PDB file of C-alpha atoms in Angstrom:
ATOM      1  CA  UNK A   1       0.745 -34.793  -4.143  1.00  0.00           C
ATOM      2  CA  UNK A   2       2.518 -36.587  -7.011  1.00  0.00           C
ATOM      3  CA  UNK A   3       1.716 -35.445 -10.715  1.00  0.00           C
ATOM      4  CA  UNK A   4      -0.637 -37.527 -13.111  1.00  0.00           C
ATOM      5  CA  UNK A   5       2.465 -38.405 -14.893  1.00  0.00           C
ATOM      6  CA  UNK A   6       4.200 -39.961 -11.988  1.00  0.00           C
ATOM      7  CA  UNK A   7       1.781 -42.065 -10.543  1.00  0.00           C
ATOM      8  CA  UNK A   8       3.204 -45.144 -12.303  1.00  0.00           C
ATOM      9  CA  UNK A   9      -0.247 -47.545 -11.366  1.00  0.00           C
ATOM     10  CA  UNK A  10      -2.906 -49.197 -13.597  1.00  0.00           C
ATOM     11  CA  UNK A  11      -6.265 -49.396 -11.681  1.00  0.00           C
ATOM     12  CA  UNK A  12      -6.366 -53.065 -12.448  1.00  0.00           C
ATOM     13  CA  UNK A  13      -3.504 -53.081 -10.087  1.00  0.00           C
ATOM     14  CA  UNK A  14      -4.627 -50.967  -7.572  1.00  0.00           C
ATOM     15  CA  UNK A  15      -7.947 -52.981  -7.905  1.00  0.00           C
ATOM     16  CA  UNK A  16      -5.754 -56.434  -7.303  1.00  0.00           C
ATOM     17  CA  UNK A  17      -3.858 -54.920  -4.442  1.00  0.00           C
ATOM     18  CA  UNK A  18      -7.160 -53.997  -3.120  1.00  0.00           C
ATOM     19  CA  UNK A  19      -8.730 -57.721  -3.336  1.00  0.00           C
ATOM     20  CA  UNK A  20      -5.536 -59.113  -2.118  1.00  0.00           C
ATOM     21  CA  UNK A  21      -5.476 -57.692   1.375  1.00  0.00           C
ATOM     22  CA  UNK A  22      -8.885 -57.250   1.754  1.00  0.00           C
ATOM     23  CA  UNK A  23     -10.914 -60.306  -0.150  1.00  0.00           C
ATOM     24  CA  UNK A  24     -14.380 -60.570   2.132  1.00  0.00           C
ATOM     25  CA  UNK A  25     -15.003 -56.754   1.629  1.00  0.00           C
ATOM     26  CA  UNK A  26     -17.904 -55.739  -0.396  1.00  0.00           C
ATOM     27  CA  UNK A  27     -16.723 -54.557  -3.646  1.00  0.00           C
ATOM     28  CA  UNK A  28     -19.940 -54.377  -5.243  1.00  0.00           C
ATOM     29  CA  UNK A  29     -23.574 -54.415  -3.608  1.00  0.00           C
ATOM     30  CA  UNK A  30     -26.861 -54.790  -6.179  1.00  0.00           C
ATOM     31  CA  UNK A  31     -29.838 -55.789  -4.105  1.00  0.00           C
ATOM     32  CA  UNK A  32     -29.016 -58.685  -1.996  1.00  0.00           C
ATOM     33  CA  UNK A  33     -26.520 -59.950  -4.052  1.00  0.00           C
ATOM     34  CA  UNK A  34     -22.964 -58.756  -2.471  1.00  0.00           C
ATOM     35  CA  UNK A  35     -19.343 -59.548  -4.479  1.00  0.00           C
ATOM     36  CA  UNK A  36     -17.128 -59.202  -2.061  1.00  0.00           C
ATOM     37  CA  UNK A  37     -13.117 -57.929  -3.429  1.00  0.00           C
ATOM     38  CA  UNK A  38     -12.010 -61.288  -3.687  1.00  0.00           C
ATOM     39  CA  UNK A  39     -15.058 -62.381  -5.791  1.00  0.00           C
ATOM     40  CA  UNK A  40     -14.570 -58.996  -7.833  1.00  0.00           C
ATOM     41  CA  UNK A  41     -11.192 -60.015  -8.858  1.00  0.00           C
ATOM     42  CA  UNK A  42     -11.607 -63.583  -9.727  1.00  0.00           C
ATOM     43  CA  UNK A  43     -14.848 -63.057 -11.983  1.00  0.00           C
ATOM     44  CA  UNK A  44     -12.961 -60.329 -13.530  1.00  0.00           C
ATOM     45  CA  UNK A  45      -9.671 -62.651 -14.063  1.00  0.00           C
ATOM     46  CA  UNK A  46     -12.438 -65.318 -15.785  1.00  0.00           C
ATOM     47  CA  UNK A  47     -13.849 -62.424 -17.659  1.00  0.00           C
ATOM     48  CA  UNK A  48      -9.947 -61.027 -18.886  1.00  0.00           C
ATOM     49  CA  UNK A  49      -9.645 -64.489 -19.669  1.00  0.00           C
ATOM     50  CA  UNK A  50     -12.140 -64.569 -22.235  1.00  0.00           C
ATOM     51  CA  UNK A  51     -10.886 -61.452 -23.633  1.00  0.00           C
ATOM     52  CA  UNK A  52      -6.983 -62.644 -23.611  1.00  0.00           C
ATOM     53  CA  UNK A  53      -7.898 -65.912 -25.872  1.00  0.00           C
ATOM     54  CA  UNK A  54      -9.526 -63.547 -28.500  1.00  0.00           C
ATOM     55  CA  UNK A  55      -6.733 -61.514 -28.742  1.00  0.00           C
ATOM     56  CA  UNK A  56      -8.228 -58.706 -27.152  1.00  0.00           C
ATOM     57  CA  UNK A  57      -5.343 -56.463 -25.647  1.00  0.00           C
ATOM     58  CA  UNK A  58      -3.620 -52.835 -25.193  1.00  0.00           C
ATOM     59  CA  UNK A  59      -5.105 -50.546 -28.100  1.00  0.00           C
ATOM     60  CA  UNK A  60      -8.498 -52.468 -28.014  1.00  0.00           C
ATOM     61  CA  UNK A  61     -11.597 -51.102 -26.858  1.00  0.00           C
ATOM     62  CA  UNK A  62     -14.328 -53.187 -25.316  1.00  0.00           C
ATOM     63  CA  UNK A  63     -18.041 -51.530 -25.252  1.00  0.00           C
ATOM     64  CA  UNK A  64     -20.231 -51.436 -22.080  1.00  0.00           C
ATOM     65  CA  UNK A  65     -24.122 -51.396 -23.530  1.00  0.00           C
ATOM     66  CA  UNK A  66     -25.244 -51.942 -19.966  1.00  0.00           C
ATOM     67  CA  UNK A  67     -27.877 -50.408 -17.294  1.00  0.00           C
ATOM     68  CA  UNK A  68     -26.339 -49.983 -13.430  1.00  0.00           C
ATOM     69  CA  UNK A  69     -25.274 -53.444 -12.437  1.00  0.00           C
ATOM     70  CA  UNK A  70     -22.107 -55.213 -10.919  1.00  0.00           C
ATOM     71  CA  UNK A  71     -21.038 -56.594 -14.503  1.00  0.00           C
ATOM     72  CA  UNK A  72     -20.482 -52.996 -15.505  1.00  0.00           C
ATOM     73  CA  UNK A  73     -17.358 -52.320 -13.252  1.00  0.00           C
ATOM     74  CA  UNK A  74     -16.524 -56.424 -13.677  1.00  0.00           C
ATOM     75  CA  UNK A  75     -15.952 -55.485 -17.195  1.00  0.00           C
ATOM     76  CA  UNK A  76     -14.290 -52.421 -16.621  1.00  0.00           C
ATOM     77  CA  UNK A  77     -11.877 -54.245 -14.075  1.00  0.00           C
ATOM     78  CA  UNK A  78     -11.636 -56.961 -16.966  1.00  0.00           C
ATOM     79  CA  UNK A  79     -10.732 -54.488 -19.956  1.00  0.00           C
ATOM     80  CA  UNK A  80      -8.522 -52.848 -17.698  1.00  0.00           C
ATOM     81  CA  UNK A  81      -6.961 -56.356 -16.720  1.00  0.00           C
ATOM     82  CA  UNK A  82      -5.939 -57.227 -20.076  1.00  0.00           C
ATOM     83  CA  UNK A  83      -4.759 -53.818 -20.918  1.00  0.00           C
ATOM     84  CA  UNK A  84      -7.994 -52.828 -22.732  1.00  0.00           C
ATOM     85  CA  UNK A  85     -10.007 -49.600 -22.462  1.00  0.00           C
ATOM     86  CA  UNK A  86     -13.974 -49.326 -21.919  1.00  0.00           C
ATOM     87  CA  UNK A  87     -16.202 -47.857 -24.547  1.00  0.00           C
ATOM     88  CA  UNK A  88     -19.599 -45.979 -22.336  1.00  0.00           C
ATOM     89  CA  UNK A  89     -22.863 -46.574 -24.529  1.00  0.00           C
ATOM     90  CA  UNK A  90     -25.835 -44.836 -24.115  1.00  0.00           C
ATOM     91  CA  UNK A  91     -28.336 -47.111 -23.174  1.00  0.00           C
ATOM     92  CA  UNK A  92     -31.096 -44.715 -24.921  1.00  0.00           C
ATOM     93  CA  UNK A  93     -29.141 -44.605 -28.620  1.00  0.00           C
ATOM     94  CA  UNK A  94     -30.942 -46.052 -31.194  1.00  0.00           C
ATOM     95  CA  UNK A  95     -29.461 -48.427 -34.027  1.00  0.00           C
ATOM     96  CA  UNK A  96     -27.665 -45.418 -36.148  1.00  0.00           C
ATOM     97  CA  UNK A  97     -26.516 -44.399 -33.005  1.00  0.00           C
ATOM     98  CA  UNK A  98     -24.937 -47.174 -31.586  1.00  0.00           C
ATOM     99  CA  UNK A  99     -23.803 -48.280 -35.204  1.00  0.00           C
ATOM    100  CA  UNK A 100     -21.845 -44.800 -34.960  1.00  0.00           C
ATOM    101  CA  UNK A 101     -20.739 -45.619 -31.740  1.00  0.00           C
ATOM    102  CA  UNK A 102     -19.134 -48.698 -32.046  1.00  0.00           C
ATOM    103  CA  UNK A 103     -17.457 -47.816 -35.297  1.00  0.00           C
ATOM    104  CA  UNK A 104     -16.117 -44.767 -34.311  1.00  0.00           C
ATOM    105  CA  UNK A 105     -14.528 -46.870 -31.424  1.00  0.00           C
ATOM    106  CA  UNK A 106     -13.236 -49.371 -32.984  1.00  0.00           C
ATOM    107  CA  UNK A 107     -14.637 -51.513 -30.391  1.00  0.00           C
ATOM    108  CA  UNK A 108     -13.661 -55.274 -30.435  1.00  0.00           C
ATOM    109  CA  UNK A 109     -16.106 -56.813 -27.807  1.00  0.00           C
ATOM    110  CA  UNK A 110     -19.498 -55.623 -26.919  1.00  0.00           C
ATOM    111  CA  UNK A 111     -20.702 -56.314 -23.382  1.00  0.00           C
ATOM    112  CA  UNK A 112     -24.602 -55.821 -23.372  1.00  0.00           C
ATOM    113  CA  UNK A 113     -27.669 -56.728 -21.443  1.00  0.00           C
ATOM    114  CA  UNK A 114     -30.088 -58.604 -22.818  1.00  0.00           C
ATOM    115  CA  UNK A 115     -33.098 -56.104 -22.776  1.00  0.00           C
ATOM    116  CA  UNK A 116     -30.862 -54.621 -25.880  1.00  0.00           C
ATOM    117  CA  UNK A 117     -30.361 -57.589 -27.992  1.00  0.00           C
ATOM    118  CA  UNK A 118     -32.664 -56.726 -30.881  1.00  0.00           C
ATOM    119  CA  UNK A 119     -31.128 -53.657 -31.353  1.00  0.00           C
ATOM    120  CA  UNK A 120     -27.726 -55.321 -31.493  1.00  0.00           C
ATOM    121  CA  UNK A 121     -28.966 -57.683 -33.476  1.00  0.00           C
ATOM    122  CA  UNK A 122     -30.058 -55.010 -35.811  1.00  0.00           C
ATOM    123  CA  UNK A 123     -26.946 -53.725 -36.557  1.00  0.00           C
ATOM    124  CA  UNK A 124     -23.683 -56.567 -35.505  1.00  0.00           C
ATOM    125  CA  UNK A 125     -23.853 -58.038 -39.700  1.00  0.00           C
ATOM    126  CA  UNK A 126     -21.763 -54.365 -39.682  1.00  0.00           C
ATOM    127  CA  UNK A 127     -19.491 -54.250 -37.441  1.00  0.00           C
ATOM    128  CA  UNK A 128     -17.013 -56.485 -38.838  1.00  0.00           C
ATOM    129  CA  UNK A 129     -14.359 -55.547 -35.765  1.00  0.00           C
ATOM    130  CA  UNK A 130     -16.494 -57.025 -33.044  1.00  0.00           C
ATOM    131  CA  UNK A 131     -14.814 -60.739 -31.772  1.00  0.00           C
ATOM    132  CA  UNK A 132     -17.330 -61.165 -28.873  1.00  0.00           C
ATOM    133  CA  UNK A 133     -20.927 -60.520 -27.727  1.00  0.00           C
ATOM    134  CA  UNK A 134     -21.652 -61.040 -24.212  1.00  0.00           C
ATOM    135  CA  UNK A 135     -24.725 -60.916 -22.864  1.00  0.00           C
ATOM    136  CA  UNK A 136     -25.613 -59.764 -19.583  1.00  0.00           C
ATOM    137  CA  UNK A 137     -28.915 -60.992 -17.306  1.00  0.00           C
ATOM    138  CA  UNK A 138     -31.108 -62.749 -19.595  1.00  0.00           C
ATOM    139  CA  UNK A 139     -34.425 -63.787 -17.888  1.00  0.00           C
ATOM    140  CA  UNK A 140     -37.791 -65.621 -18.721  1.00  0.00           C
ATOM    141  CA  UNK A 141     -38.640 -62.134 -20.576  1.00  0.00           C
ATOM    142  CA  UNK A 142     -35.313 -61.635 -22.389  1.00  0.00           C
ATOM    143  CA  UNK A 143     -32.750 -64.506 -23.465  1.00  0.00           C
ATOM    144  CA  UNK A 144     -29.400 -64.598 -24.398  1.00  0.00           C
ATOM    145  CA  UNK A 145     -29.766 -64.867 -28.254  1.00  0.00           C
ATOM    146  CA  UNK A 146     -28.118 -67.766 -30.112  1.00  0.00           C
ATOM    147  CA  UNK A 147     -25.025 -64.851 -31.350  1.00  0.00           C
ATOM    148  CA  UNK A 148     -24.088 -64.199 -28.395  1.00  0.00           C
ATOM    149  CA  UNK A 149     -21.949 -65.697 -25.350  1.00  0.00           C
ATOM    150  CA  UNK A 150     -23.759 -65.858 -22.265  1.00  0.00           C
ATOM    151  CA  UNK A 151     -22.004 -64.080 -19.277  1.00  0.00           C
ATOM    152  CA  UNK A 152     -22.110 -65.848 -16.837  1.00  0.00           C
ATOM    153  CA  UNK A 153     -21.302 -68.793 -18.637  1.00  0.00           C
ATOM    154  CA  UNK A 154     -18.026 -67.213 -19.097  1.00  0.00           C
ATOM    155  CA  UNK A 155     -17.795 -66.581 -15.973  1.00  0.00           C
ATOM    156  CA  UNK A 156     -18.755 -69.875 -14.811  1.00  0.00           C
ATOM    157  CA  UNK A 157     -16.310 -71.889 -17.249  1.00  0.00           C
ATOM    158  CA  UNK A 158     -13.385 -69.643 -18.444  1.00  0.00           C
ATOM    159  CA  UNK A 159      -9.726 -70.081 -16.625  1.00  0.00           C
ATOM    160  CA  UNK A 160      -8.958 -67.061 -14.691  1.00  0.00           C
ATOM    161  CA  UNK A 161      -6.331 -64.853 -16.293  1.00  0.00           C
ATOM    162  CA  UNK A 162      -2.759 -64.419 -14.708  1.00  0.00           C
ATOM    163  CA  UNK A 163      -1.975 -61.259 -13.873  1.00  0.00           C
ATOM    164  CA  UNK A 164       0.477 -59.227 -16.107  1.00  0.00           C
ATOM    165  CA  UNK A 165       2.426 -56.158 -15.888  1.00  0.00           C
ATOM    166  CA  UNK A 166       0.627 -52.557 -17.226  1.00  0.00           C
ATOM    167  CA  UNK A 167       0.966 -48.974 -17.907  1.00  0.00           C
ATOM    168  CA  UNK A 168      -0.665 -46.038 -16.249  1.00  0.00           C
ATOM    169  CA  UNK A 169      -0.670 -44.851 -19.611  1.00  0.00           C
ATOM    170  CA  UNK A 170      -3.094 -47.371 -20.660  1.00  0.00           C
ATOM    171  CA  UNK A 171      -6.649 -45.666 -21.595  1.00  0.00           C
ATOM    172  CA  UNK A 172     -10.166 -45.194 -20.196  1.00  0.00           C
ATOM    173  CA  UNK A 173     -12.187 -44.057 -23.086  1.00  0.00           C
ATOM    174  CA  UNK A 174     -15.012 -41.186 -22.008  1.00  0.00           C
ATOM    175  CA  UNK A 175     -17.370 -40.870 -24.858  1.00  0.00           C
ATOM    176  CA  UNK A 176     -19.365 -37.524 -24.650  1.00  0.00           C
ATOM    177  CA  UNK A 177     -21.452 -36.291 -27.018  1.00  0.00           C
ATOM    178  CA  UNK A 178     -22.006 -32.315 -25.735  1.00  0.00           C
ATOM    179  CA  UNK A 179     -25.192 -30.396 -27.454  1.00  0.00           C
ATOM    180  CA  UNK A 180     -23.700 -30.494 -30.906  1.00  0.00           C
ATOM    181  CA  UNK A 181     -22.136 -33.023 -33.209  1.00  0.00           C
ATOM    182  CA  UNK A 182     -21.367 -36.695 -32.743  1.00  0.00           C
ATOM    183  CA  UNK A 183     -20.639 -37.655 -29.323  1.00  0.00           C
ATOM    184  CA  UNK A 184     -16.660 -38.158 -29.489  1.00  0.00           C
ATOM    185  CA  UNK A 185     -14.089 -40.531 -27.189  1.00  0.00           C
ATOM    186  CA  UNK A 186     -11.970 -38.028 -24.707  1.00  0.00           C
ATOM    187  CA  UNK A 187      -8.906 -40.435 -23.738  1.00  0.00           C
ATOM    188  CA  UNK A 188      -7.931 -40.841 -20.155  1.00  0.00           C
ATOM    189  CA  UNK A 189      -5.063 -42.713 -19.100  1.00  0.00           C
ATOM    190  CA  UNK A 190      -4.661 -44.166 -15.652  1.00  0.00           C
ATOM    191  CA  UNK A 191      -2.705 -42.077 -14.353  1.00  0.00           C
ATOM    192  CA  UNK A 192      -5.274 -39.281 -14.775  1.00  0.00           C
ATOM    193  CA  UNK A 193      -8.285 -41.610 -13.215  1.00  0.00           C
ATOM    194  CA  UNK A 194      -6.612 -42.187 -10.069  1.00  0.00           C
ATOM    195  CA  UNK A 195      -5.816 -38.800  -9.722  1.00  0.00           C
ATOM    196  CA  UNK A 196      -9.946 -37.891  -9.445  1.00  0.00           C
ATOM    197  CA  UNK A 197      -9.565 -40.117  -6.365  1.00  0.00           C
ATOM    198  CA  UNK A 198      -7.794 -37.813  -4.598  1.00  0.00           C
ATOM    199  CA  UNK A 199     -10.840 -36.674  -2.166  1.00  0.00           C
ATOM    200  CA  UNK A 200     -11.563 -39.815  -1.555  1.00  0.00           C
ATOM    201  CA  UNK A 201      -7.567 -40.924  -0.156  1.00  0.00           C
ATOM    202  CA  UNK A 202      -8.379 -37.668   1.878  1.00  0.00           C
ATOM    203  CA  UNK A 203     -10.489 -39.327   4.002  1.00  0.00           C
ATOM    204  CA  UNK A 204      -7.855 -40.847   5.917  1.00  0.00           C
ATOM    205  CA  UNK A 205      -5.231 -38.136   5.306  1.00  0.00           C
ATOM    206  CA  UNK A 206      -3.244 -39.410   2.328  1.00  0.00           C
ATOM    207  CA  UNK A 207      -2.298 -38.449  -1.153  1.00  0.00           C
ATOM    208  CA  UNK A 208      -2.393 -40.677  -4.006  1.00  0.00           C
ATOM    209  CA  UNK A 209      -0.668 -43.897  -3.825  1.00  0.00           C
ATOM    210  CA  UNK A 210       2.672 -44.023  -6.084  1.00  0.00           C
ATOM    211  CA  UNK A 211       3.047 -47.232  -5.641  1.00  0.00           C
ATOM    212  CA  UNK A 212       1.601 -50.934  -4.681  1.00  0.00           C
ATOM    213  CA  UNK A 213       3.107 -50.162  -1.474  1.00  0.00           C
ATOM    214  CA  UNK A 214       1.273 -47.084  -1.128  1.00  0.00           C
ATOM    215  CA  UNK A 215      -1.772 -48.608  -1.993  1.00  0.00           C
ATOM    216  CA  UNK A 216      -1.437 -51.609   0.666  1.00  0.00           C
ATOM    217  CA  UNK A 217      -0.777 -48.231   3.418  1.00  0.00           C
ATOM    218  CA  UNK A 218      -3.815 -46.516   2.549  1.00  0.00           C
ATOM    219  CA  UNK A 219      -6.087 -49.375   2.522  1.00  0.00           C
ATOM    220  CA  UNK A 220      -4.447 -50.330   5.949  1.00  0.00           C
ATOM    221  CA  UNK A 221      -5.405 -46.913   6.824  1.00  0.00           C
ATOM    222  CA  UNK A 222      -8.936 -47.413   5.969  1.00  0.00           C
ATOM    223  CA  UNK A 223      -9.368 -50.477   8.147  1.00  0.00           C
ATOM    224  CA  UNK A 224      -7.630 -49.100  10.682  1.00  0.00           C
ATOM    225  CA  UNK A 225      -9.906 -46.309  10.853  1.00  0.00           C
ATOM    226  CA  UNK A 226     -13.117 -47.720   9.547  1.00  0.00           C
ATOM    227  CA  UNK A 227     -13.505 -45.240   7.198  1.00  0.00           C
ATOM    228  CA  UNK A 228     -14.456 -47.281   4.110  1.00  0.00           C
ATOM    229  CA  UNK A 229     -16.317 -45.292   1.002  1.00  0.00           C
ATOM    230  CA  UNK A 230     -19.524 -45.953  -0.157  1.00  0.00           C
ATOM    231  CA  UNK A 231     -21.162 -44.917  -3.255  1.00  0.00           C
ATOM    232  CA  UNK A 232     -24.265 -45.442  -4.769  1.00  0.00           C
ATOM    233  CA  UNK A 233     -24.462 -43.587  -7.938  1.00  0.00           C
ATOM    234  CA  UNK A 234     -27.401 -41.535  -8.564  1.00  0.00           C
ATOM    235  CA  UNK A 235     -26.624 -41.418 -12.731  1.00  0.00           C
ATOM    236  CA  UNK A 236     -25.942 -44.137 -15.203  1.00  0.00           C
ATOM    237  CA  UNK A 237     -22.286 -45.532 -14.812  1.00  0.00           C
ATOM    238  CA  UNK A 238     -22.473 -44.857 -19.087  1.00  0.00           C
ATOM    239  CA  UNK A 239     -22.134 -40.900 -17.845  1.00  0.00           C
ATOM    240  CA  UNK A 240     -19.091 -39.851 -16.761  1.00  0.00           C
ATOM    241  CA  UNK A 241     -20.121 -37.859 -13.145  1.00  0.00           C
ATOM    242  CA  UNK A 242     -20.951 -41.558 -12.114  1.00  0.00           C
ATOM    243  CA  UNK A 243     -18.052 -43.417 -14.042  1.00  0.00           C
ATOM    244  CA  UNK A 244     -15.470 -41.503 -12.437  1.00  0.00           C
ATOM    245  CA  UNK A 245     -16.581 -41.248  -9.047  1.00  0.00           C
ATOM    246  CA  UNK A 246     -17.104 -45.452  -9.268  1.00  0.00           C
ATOM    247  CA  UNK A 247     -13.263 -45.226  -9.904  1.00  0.00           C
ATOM    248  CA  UNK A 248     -12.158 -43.503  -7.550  1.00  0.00           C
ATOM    249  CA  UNK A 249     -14.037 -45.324  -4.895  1.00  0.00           C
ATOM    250  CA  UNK A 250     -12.837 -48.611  -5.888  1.00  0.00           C
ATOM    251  CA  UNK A 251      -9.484 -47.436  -6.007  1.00  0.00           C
ATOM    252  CA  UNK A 252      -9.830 -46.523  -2.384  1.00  0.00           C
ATOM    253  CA  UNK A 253     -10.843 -50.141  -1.968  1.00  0.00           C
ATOM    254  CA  UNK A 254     -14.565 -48.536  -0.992  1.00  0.00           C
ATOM    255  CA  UNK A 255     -17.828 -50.132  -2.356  1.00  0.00           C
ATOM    256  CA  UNK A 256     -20.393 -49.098  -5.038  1.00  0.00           C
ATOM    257  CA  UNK A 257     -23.581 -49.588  -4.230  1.00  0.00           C
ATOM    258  CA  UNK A 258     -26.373 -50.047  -7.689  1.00  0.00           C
ATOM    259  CA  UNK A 259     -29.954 -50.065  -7.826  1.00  0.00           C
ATOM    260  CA  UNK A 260     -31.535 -53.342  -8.781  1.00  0.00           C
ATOM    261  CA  UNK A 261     -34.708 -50.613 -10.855  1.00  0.00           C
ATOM    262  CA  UNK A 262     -32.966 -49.108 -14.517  1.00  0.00           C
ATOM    263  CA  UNK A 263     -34.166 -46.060 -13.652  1.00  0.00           C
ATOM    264  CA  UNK A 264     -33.692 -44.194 -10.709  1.00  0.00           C
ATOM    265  CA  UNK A 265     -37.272 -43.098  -9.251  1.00  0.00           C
ATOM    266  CA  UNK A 266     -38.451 -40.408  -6.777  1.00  0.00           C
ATOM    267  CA  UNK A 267     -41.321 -39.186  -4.869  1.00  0.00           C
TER     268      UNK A 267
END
């Protein structure tokens, strides 16, 4: 198995690869509503298009105030797309919180649903970084406020994004908050992610791809053997156990599966 250092791949190009040789897969599954890998890509590209004609780039950190839902790993695949890193936020923070939050991370862009747009709203007259706020499944009961960008009318009218060359030292940002303190950003590059995939390429007896090439062979592998991944993740893709799982899937070209409820409930 190669070392983190020499895996020389960028998820969003493992992700591309991915939709490239096998578009009518289901990337993402929420409900009824399927995105297959082709779909996956292209809203992304629309998405990293939006970013790229902001300025948003490598060094910037885009923040993911979301529940479960597909536009979490669209605008993971997005960030990563333009070079950008994610920024988890704890859907349960309240305005000090989050105000911490965002500062701390310098983020540039906030991605959030629309249940959370008063406490935004509470707080964006101070955060002076932030270029663009998306909002995410507004409803009769919540609406996309009249400061933010609706998203999927960026999706719907924004040219997709060519692809570009990146680093697989370009960062995932982990922010964890422990039992004391302020909840701070651990830095993962790429290289590291893919690497956390590694049990998942051992379903079909391979190590981690090195290169595109090695990508394209294990996904081949996968078909060949119908042994595609599924995960549905039991914890909020803001926590890490569920975040880096997601990854790894995807990276395997598998699916990820999220429950239409917030809140997973048993019994």
């Amino acid at each position: 198995m190669s070392s983190p250092e020499d895996t020389g791949l960028n998820l969003a190009t493992v992700w591309e690869t991915v939709a490239d040789i096998e578009p009518d897969r289901p990337a993402l599954i929420h409900g009824e509503r399927v995105t297959t890998w082709g779909e996956f890509d292209s809203r992304a590209s629309r998405l990293a298009g939006h970013f790229d004609a902001l300025g948003i780039g490598p060094g910037d950190n885009v923040a993911l105030y979301l529940h479960n839902c597909p536009e979490y790993l669209e605008s993971t695949f997005a960030a990563f797309k333009v070079r950008a890193a994610t920024v988890n936020v704890n859907y349960r923070y309240l305005e000090s919180e989050l105000l911490y939050l965002f500062e701390n991370s310098e983020s540039v862009a906030i991605i959030f649903d629309a249940a959370f747009a008063d406490r935004v709203d509470a707080i964006r007259g101070q955060l002076d970084r932030v270029r663009s706020f998306v909002c995410v499944g507004s409803n009769h009961e919540h609406l996309v406020p009249d400061w933010a960008t609706s998203y999927d009318d960026v999706i719907a009218s924004t040219e997709a994004m060519d692809r570009i060359e990146r680093s697989d030292q370009d960062l995932w940002l982990l922010y964890t908050g422990g039992t004391t303190g302020s909840p701070k950003g651990v830095m993962w590059p790429h290289s590291s992610l893919l690497q956390t995939a590694a049990a998942t390429f051992a379903v079909v007896k391979l190590p981690i791809p090195t290169s595109v090439e090695e990508v394209a062979e294990a996904i081949g592998a996968f078909a060949d053997l119908e042994k595609w991944v599924t995960l549905l993740p039991a914890a909020p893709l803001m926590h890490g156990t569920s975040a880096i799982t997601a990854l790894g899937v995807l990276s395997a070209g598998g699916t990820v599966v999220t429950l239409t409820s917030a809140f997973l409930r048993c019994g």
